[in-house]
Amino acid sequence: MKIDFHNHFYPKEYLKAIKRLKGLNVTKDAYGRIVVEDRGARFLTITKPMYEPEIRIKDMDEAGVDVQILSLSAPNVYFASIEDSIKLAKLTNNIIAKVVEKYANRFMAFASLPLLDVDASLEEAERAINELGMNGFIIGSNIGGKNLDDPSLMPLYEKVSKLDVPIFIHPMVPQYSEVMKEYRLVPIIGFEFDISLAAVRLVFSGILEKYPNLKVIVSHLGGAIPYLWERIENGYRAFPECKEKISKPPSFYLKKLYYDTVSFHKPALICAYMTAGANQLVLGSDYPHVIGDLKRSVTSIEELDLPPEEKEKIFYRNAQELLKRSLR
């Protein structure tokens, strides 16, 4: 059994909305592929499996992936006006829920929330889980430039904690993206900066202490977190402001986070394994983005020199624990 936590589905109606609504620019790259830009930085290349379930299932079969948890990636719904983002979140969740219903043995789904309006997000959270039967939520590493430890988002964490479903944090275009316009640096490097920043702010802000039952999955192997683990610990020891809102060292909270395996690089995967442990890793592919790889997501774990039971945790056992509310 293999459950892919990190992959993305973009309904055709959503892609049409990107072109129709203000906030983003749609263009083509040198290969003739449709590309989406945010503030001049290219970050999304459209591929056919993003909206074609049958192609996706064929690719899953070839890679040996049994189940994917579908989610909407960047730019999510935060690029639109508040009113449009609410409509777009509902539309997208409705469509993805129908895809899951049609292919119930292959797909689950994380809902998107119109987080520019927290009250509307709380309503949509209830609807997505209790009416649509979705399995958790995907949120950006920043919400239109707002950090994830912003006080306005506290009701969201309380709601999700009570619903007992996971939050999957996905990178967004960083606020400092003007230095990343060339060489497609936003998806290559910028995403990793922003996801690292988001996770560390969740730790130092005390959110993970205030809501100890919150289940948080950090994408892209946690960005730089496994490599900066000891530096984060040193910051706690050295700087008083790092102790103001947490009662334990940051490693205590970092070890409660889950990290998907979107890296495919053996030394990086081993670093995350040795730092966070097999209990905190879940399979991820970043499919069908051009920078993702469904087959490598599987083989990169199979090739690790780990006991079979540890690989099972990464492939599906940790997923079963995270999704136990849905699997009851």
Short mmCIF file of C-alpha atoms in Angstrom, two decimals:
data_model
loop_
_atom_site.label_atom_id
_atom_site.label_comp_id
_atom_site.label_asym_id
_atom_site.label_seq_id
_atom_site.Cartn_x
_atom_site.Cartn_y
_atom_site.Cartn_z
CA MET A 1 0.00 0.00 0.00
CA LYS A 2 1.28 3.45 -0.94
CA ILE A 3 -0.57 6.69 -0.13
CA ASP A 4 0.65 9.88 -1.81
CA PHE A 5 0.01 12.91 0.40
CA HIS A 6 1.51 15.54 -1.87
CA ASN A 7 0.03 15.83 -5.35
CA HIS A 8 -2.26 18.36 -6.94
CA PHE A 9 -5.53 18.53 -8.83
CA TYR A 10 -6.65 21.71 -10.61
CA PRO A 11 -10.23 21.55 -11.93
CA LYS A 12 -10.71 23.10 -15.35
CA GLU A 13 -13.12 25.60 -13.83
CA TYR A 14 -10.40 26.73 -11.44
CA LEU A 15 -7.87 27.17 -14.25
CA LYS A 16 -10.41 29.27 -16.14
CA ALA A 17 -10.85 31.42 -13.04
CA ILE A 18 -7.10 32.08 -12.90
CA LYS A 19 -7.30 33.51 -16.41
CA ARG A 20 -10.51 35.44 -15.72
CA LEU A 21 -9.82 36.98 -12.31
CA LYS A 22 -7.30 39.72 -11.62
CA GLY A 23 -4.14 39.09 -9.62
CA LEU A 24 -2.11 36.67 -11.74
CA ASN A 25 -0.64 36.67 -15.23
CA VAL A 26 -0.98 33.71 -17.60
CA THR A 27 1.65 33.29 -20.31
CA LYS A 28 3.67 30.58 -22.12
CA ASP A 29 7.23 29.38 -21.63
CA ALA A 30 9.86 28.53 -24.25
CA TYR A 31 8.38 25.03 -24.60
CA GLY A 32 4.93 26.44 -25.37
CA ARG A 33 3.47 25.36 -22.03
CA ILE A 34 0.94 27.52 -20.20
CA VAL A 35 2.61 29.17 -17.21
CA VAL A 36 1.19 31.25 -14.35
CA GLU A 37 3.11 34.23 -12.95
CA ASP A 38 2.79 36.07 -9.64
CA ARG A 39 4.46 39.49 -9.49
CA GLY A 40 6.61 38.52 -12.47
CA ALA A 41 7.78 35.22 -10.96
CA ARG A 42 6.79 32.05 -12.82
CA PHE A 43 5.69 29.31 -10.43
CA LEU A 44 3.05 27.08 -12.07
CA THR A 45 3.20 25.13 -15.33
CA ILE A 46 -0.10 23.58 -16.42
CA THR A 47 -0.03 19.87 -17.32
CA LYS A 48 -2.94 17.70 -18.51
CA PRO A 49 -2.99 15.25 -15.53
CA MET A 50 -3.78 18.23 -13.30
CA TYR A 51 -7.41 17.99 -14.41
CA GLU A 52 -7.75 14.51 -15.99
CA PRO A 53 -8.36 11.76 -13.38
CA GLU A 54 -8.04 8.91 -15.89
CA ILE A 55 -4.52 9.94 -16.91
CA ARG A 56 -3.65 10.30 -13.24
CA ILE A 57 -4.86 6.80 -12.37
CA LYS A 58 -2.84 5.30 -15.24
CA ASP A 59 0.29 7.05 -13.96
CA MET A 60 -0.46 5.92 -10.40
CA ASP A 61 -0.74 2.31 -11.56
CA GLU A 62 2.58 2.52 -13.39
CA ALA A 63 4.28 4.00 -10.31
CA GLY A 64 2.68 1.58 -7.86
CA VAL A 65 0.75 4.27 -5.97
CA ASP A 66 -2.57 3.05 -4.58
CA VAL A 67 -4.17 6.25 -3.26
CA GLN A 68 -3.61 9.98 -3.74
CA ILE A 69 -4.89 12.72 -1.47
CA LEU A 70 -5.84 15.40 -3.97
CA SER A 71 -5.30 19.06 -3.16
CA LEU A 72 -5.16 22.43 -4.86
CA SER A 73 -1.63 23.80 -4.96
CA ALA A 74 -0.38 27.38 -5.25
CA PRO A 75 -1.87 29.89 -5.90
CA ASN A 76 -4.80 28.23 -4.12
CA VAL A 77 -7.64 30.80 -3.79
CA TYR A 78 -5.77 33.64 -2.09
CA PHE A 79 -5.00 35.59 -5.28
CA ALA A 80 -8.64 36.59 -5.78
CA SER A 81 -10.81 39.12 -3.99
CA ILE A 82 -12.40 37.95 -0.74
CA GLU A 83 -15.76 37.41 -2.42
CA ASP A 84 -14.25 35.54 -5.36
CA SER A 85 -11.97 33.46 -3.12
CA ILE A 86 -14.98 32.22 -1.13
CA LYS A 87 -16.80 31.24 -4.32
CA LEU A 88 -13.68 29.63 -5.77
CA ALA A 89 -12.97 27.57 -2.65
CA LYS A 90 -16.52 26.21 -2.62
CA LEU A 91 -16.46 25.49 -6.35
CA THR A 92 -13.11 23.72 -6.20
CA ASN A 93 -14.01 21.68 -3.13
CA ASN A 94 -17.29 20.61 -4.71
CA ILE A 95 -15.57 19.43 -7.89
CA ILE A 96 -12.74 17.61 -6.14
CA ALA A 97 -15.21 15.94 -3.77
CA LYS A 98 -17.12 14.62 -6.80
CA VAL A 99 -13.90 13.25 -8.30
CA VAL A 100 -13.19 11.46 -5.02
CA GLU A 101 -16.73 10.09 -4.95
CA LYS A 102 -16.39 8.75 -8.50
CA TYR A 103 -13.00 7.13 -7.85
CA ALA A 104 -13.43 6.39 -4.16
CA ASN A 105 -10.88 3.58 -4.06
CA ARG A 106 -8.10 5.76 -5.53
CA PHE A 107 -8.56 9.28 -4.18
CA MET A 108 -9.09 11.23 -0.98
CA ALA A 109 -8.88 15.03 -0.73
CA PHE A 110 -7.75 18.04 1.27
CA ALA A 111 -10.09 21.03 1.03
CA SER A 112 -9.03 24.60 0.26
CA LEU A 113 -10.22 27.43 2.49
CA PRO A 114 -10.80 31.12 1.63
CA LEU A 115 -8.41 32.23 4.36
CA LEU A 116 -8.62 35.91 3.44
CA ASP A 117 -11.91 35.64 5.37
CA VAL A 118 -11.46 33.50 8.48
CA ASP A 119 -15.17 33.37 9.36
CA ALA A 120 -16.00 32.10 5.89
CA SER A 121 -13.16 29.61 6.22
CA LEU A 122 -14.60 28.20 9.43
CA GLU A 123 -17.94 27.65 7.69
CA GLU A 124 -16.28 26.03 4.68
CA ALA A 125 -14.17 23.83 6.96
CA GLU A 126 -17.29 22.40 8.57
CA ARG A 127 -18.96 21.91 5.19
CA ALA A 128 -15.92 20.29 3.59
CA ILE A 129 -15.48 17.69 6.33
CA ASN A 130 -19.04 17.02 7.47
CA GLU A 131 -20.94 17.43 4.18
CA LEU A 132 -18.45 16.77 1.39
CA GLY A 133 -16.56 14.09 3.29
CA MET A 134 -13.12 15.58 2.63
CA ASN A 135 -10.15 14.48 4.72
CA GLY A 136 -8.34 17.62 5.88
CA PHE A 137 -7.15 20.98 4.60
CA ILE A 138 -4.39 22.42 2.47
CA ILE A 139 -3.20 25.89 3.46
CA GLY A 140 -0.47 28.06 2.00
CA SER A 141 2.81 28.87 3.74
CA ASN A 142 1.60 32.46 3.65
CA ILE A 143 -1.91 33.76 3.07
CA GLY A 144 -1.63 36.68 0.70
CA GLY A 145 1.50 37.71 2.61
CA LYS A 146 0.06 36.97 6.05
CA ASN A 147 2.16 34.66 8.24
CA LEU A 148 0.59 31.47 9.56
CA ASP A 149 1.03 32.63 13.16
CA ASP A 150 -1.08 35.73 12.53
CA PRO A 151 -3.57 36.11 15.43
CA SER A 152 -6.50 36.21 13.00
CA LEU A 153 -5.88 32.56 12.13
CA MET A 154 -6.18 31.21 15.69
CA PRO A 155 -9.88 30.29 15.28
CA LEU A 156 -8.88 28.17 12.28
CA TYR A 157 -6.41 26.10 14.31
CA GLU A 158 -8.96 25.64 17.06
CA LYS A 159 -11.57 24.49 14.53
CA VAL A 160 -9.23 22.06 12.77
CA SER A 161 -8.03 20.66 16.07
CA LYS A 162 -11.65 19.93 17.05
CA LEU A 163 -12.41 18.39 13.65
CA ASP A 164 -9.44 16.05 14.21
CA VAL A 165 -8.17 16.19 10.62
CA PRO A 166 -4.75 17.15 9.23
CA ILE A 167 -3.52 20.46 7.88
CA PHE A 168 -1.19 20.16 4.90
CA ILE A 169 1.03 23.24 4.50
CA HIS A 170 2.12 23.91 0.93
CA PRO A 171 4.58 26.60 -0.20
CA MET A 172 3.35 29.83 -1.72
CA VAL A 173 5.19 32.50 -3.69
CA PRO A 174 7.27 34.33 -1.04
CA GLN A 175 6.77 38.01 -0.37
CA TYR A 176 10.39 38.58 -1.41
CA SER A 177 9.92 36.96 -4.83
CA GLU A 178 11.28 39.96 -6.74
CA VAL A 179 14.79 38.47 -6.36
CA MET A 180 13.59 35.17 -7.90
CA LYS A 181 12.14 36.24 -11.24
CA GLU A 182 14.94 34.73 -13.31
CA TYR A 183 15.67 31.00 -13.72
CA ARG A 184 12.27 29.92 -12.33
CA LEU A 185 13.72 30.29 -8.82
CA VAL A 186 10.38 30.52 -6.99
CA PRO A 187 9.48 26.81 -7.32
CA ILE A 188 13.12 25.72 -7.14
CA ILE A 189 14.28 27.69 -4.09
CA GLY A 190 11.64 30.20 -3.01
CA PHE A 191 9.09 27.59 -2.04
CA GLU A 192 11.63 25.95 0.28
CA PHE A 193 12.42 29.26 1.98
CA ASP A 194 8.77 29.99 2.60
CA ILE A 195 7.77 26.56 3.89
CA SER A 196 10.71 26.59 6.32
CA LEU A 197 9.74 30.02 7.59
CA ALA A 198 6.10 29.02 8.03
CA ALA A 199 6.89 25.90 10.04
CA VAL A 200 9.39 27.59 12.34
CA ARG A 201 6.96 30.43 13.02
CA LEU A 202 4.32 27.87 14.00
CA VAL A 203 6.80 26.50 16.53
CA PHE A 204 8.12 29.73 18.09
CA SER A 205 4.67 31.37 18.14
CA GLY A 206 3.38 28.70 20.52
CA ILE A 207 0.57 27.55 18.21
CA LEU A 208 1.66 23.92 18.38
CA GLU A 209 1.80 24.18 22.17
CA LYS A 210 -1.60 25.85 22.42
CA TYR A 211 -3.19 23.24 20.13
CA PRO A 212 -1.27 20.05 20.95
CA ASN A 213 -3.64 17.81 18.99
CA LEU A 214 -3.13 19.74 15.75
CA LYS A 215 -1.91 17.43 12.98
CA VAL A 216 0.36 19.38 10.65
CA ILE A 217 2.10 18.04 7.54
CA VAL A 218 4.91 20.22 6.19
CA SER A 219 5.53 19.65 2.50
CA HIS A 220 8.81 19.43 0.58
CA LEU A 221 10.56 17.50 3.38
CA GLY A 222 10.16 20.53 5.61
CA GLY A 223 12.18 22.77 3.30
CA ALA A 224 15.46 23.38 5.13
CA ILE A 225 14.24 22.33 8.58
CA PRO A 226 16.03 18.95 8.82
CA TYR A 227 19.34 20.64 7.99
CA LEU A 228 18.77 23.66 10.26
CA TRP A 229 17.38 21.62 13.17
CA GLU A 230 20.30 22.24 15.51
CA ARG A 231 20.54 25.90 14.51
CA ILE A 232 16.87 26.32 15.46
CA GLU A 233 17.66 24.67 18.80
CA ASN A 234 20.62 27.02 19.27
CA GLY A 235 18.35 29.98 18.62
CA TYR A 236 16.11 28.83 21.45
CA ARG A 237 19.09 28.58 23.79
CA ALA A 238 20.63 31.89 22.70
CA PHE A 239 17.73 34.30 22.20
CA PRO A 240 15.18 35.09 24.91
CA GLU A 241 12.44 35.97 22.41
CA CYS A 242 12.56 32.37 21.16
CA LYS A 243 11.47 31.20 24.64
CA GLU A 244 8.66 33.66 25.22
CA LYS A 245 5.81 31.55 23.82
CA ILE A 246 6.99 27.95 24.18
CA SER A 247 7.82 25.96 27.29
CA LYS A 248 9.97 23.30 25.59
CA PRO A 249 12.82 23.39 23.06
CA PRO A 250 11.72 23.72 19.42
CA SER A 251 12.76 20.15 18.63
CA PHE A 252 9.88 18.94 20.81
CA TYR A 253 7.39 20.59 18.46
CA LEU A 254 9.33 19.91 15.25
CA LYS A 255 9.16 16.20 16.08
CA LYS A 256 5.37 16.44 16.24
CA LEU A 257 5.17 17.75 12.69
CA TYR A 258 4.92 15.40 9.73
CA TYR A 259 7.08 15.88 6.64
CA ASP A 260 6.32 14.62 3.15
CA THR A 261 9.12 13.06 1.12
CA VAL A 262 9.09 15.42 -1.87
CA SER A 263 12.84 15.56 -2.39
CA PHE A 264 13.83 12.26 -4.02
CA HIS A 265 17.43 12.93 -2.92
CA LYS A 266 18.82 10.11 -0.78
CA PRO A 267 21.06 12.20 1.55
CA ALA A 268 18.20 14.64 2.19
CA LEU A 269 15.76 11.82 2.91
CA ILE A 270 18.25 10.18 5.28
CA CYS A 271 18.76 13.51 7.06
CA ALA A 272 15.01 13.88 7.60
CA TYR A 273 14.74 10.25 8.70
CA MET A 274 17.56 10.60 11.22
CA THR A 275 16.25 13.94 12.49
CA ALA A 276 12.47 13.52 12.64
CA GLY A 277 12.17 9.73 12.49
CA ALA A 278 10.19 7.38 10.28
CA ASN A 279 7.06 7.97 12.37
CA GLN A 280 6.87 11.55 11.05
CA LEU A 281 7.42 10.97 7.32
CA VAL A 282 4.70 10.49 4.69
CA LEU A 283 4.97 9.76 0.98
CA GLY A 284 4.77 12.69 -1.44
CA SER A 285 5.34 13.09 -5.19
CA ASP A 286 4.43 16.69 -6.17
CA TYR A 287 2.75 15.10 -9.20
CA PRO A 288 1.84 16.27 -11.81
CA HIS A 289 3.99 19.39 -11.56
CA VAL A 290 6.87 19.34 -14.04
CA ILE A 291 9.28 19.43 -11.10
CA GLY A 292 7.53 16.52 -9.33
CA ASP A 293 7.98 12.80 -10.00
CA LEU A 294 5.48 10.08 -9.14
CA LYS A 295 7.79 7.14 -9.88
CA ARG A 296 10.78 8.65 -8.09
CA SER A 297 8.62 9.33 -5.04
CA VAL A 298 8.31 5.57 -4.64
CA THR A 299 11.74 4.39 -5.77
CA SER A 300 13.56 7.01 -3.68
CA ILE A 301 12.07 5.43 -0.55
CA GLU A 302 12.50 1.86 -1.76
CA GLU A 303 16.20 2.52 -2.37
CA LEU A 304 16.84 3.71 1.20
CA ASP A 305 18.70 1.29 3.47
CA LEU A 306 15.89 1.12 6.02
CA PRO A 307 14.09 -1.79 7.69
CA PRO A 308 10.92 -2.84 5.80
CA GLU A 309 8.70 -1.78 8.71
CA GLU A 310 10.15 1.76 8.58
CA LYS A 311 9.39 2.00 4.86
CA GLU A 312 5.86 0.80 5.57
CA LYS A 313 5.41 3.69 7.98
CA ILE A 314 6.43 6.15 5.28
CA PHE A 315 4.39 4.52 2.53
CA TYR A 316 1.10 4.11 4.39
CA ARG A 317 1.06 3.40 8.14
CA ASN A 318 1.63 7.02 9.17
CA ALA A 319 -1.06 8.03 6.69
CA GLN A 320 -3.50 5.64 8.32
CA GLU A 321 -2.80 7.24 11.68
CA LEU A 322 -3.22 10.78 10.33
CA LEU A 323 -6.43 9.89 8.52
CA LYS A 324 -7.96 7.68 11.19
CA ARG A 325 -10.99 9.98 11.54
CA SER A 326 -11.78 9.42 7.86
CA LEU A 327 -11.06 5.70 8.03
CA ARG A 328 -13.32 4.93 11.01
#
